[in-house]
Every structure is written in structure tokens, then in C-alpha cells.
CSV table of C-alpha atoms in Angstrom, one decimal:
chain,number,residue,atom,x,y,z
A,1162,UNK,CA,-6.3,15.8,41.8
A,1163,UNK,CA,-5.8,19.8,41.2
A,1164,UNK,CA,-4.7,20.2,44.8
A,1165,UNK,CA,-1.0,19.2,43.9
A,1166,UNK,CA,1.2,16.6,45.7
A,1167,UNK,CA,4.7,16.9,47.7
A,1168,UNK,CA,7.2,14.4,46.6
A,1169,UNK,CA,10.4,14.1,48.7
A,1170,UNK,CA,12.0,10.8,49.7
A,1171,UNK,CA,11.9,8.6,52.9
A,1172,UNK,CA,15.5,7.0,54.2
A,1173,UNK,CA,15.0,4.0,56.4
A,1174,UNK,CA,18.2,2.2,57.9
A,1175,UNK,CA,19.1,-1.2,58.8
A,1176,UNK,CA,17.0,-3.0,61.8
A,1177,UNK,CA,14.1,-1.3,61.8
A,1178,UNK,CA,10.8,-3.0,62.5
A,1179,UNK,CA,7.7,-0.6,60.9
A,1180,UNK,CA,4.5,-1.9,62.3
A,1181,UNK,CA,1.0,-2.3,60.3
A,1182,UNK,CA,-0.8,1.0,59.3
A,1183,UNK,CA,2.0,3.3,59.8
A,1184,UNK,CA,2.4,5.8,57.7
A,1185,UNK,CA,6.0,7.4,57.3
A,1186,UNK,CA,5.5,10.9,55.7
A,1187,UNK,CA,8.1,12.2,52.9
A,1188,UNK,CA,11.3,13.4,53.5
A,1189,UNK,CA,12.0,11.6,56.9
A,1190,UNK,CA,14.9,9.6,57.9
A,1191,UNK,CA,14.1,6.5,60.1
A,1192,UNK,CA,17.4,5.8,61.8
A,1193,UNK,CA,19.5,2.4,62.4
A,1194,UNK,CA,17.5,-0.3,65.2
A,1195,UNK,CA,14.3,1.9,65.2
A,1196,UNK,CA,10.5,0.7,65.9
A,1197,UNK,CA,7.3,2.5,64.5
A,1198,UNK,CA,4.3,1.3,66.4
A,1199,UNK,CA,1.3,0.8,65.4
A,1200,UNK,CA,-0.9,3.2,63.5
A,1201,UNK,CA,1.8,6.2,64.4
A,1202,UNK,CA,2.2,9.0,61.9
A,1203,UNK,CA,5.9,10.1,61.4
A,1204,UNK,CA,5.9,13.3,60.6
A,1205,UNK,CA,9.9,14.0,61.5
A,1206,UNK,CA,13.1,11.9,61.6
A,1207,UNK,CA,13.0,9.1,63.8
A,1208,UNK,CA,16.6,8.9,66.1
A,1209,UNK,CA,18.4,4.9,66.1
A,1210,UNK,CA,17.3,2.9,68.8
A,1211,UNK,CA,14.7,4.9,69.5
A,1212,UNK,CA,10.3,3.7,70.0
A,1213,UNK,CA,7.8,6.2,68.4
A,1214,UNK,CA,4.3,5.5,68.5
A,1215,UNK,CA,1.1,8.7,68.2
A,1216,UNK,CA,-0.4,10.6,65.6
A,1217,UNK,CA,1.9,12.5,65.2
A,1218,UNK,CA,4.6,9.9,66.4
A,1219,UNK,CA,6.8,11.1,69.4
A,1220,UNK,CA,9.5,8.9,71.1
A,1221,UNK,CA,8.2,6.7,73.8
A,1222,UNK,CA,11.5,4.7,75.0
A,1223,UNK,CA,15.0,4.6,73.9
A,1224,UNK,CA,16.2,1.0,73.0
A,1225,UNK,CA,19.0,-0.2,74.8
A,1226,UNK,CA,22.1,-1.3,72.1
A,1227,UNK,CA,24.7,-3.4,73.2
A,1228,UNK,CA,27.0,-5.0,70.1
């Protein structure tokens, strides 16, 4: 408890799936369409459309967007 704690905020946008025990770390922005994996740590901004998965999570695959 006496080694402090950073508080910052997490953005997430619209369509994006966040699988089971991911953890999204403060101050990160998880754009439009994006998917965490499984397990994956974010430690950054996540682009839209874009698949992250790892520890720490790094961009596997680009989803393809067609409206």
C-alpha cells in the first residue's frame, strides 16, 4: 500500500471485442473495430481495426474494414 499507485484513464471506442484476462494498462486508447486477445497486456494505444495479442501486446494483423 506505501508504494503508491498511477491513475490515468483508459479510452475504448466503438466495436471493440476485449478478450478474457486482458489487462488494458492506464492511459491507453483502444481504437474504433479493435480486438485484444487473450491474456495480452496493453501497455500502449491500440490503432482501429487492428489485432494485438502478447505480453506486452503488439499488433498481429490488421482487420480489413469495408462500410
Amino acid at each position: 500500500r506505501e508504494q503508491g499507485m498511477n491513475v490515468g484513464d483508459i479510452f475504448i471506442e466503438d466495436d471493440v471485442w476485449i478478450s478474457s484476462n486482458s489487462v488494458i494498462l492506464p492511459n491507453c486508447r483502444i481504437g474504433k473495430g479493435a480486438i485484444i486477445a487473450a491474456g495480452a497486456v496493453v501497455t500502449n494505444n491500440v490503432d482501429s481495426f487492428s489485432i494485438v495479442g502478447g505480453v506486452p501486446a503488439k499488433e498481429i494483423r490488421r482487420r480489413d474494414y469495408t462500410e
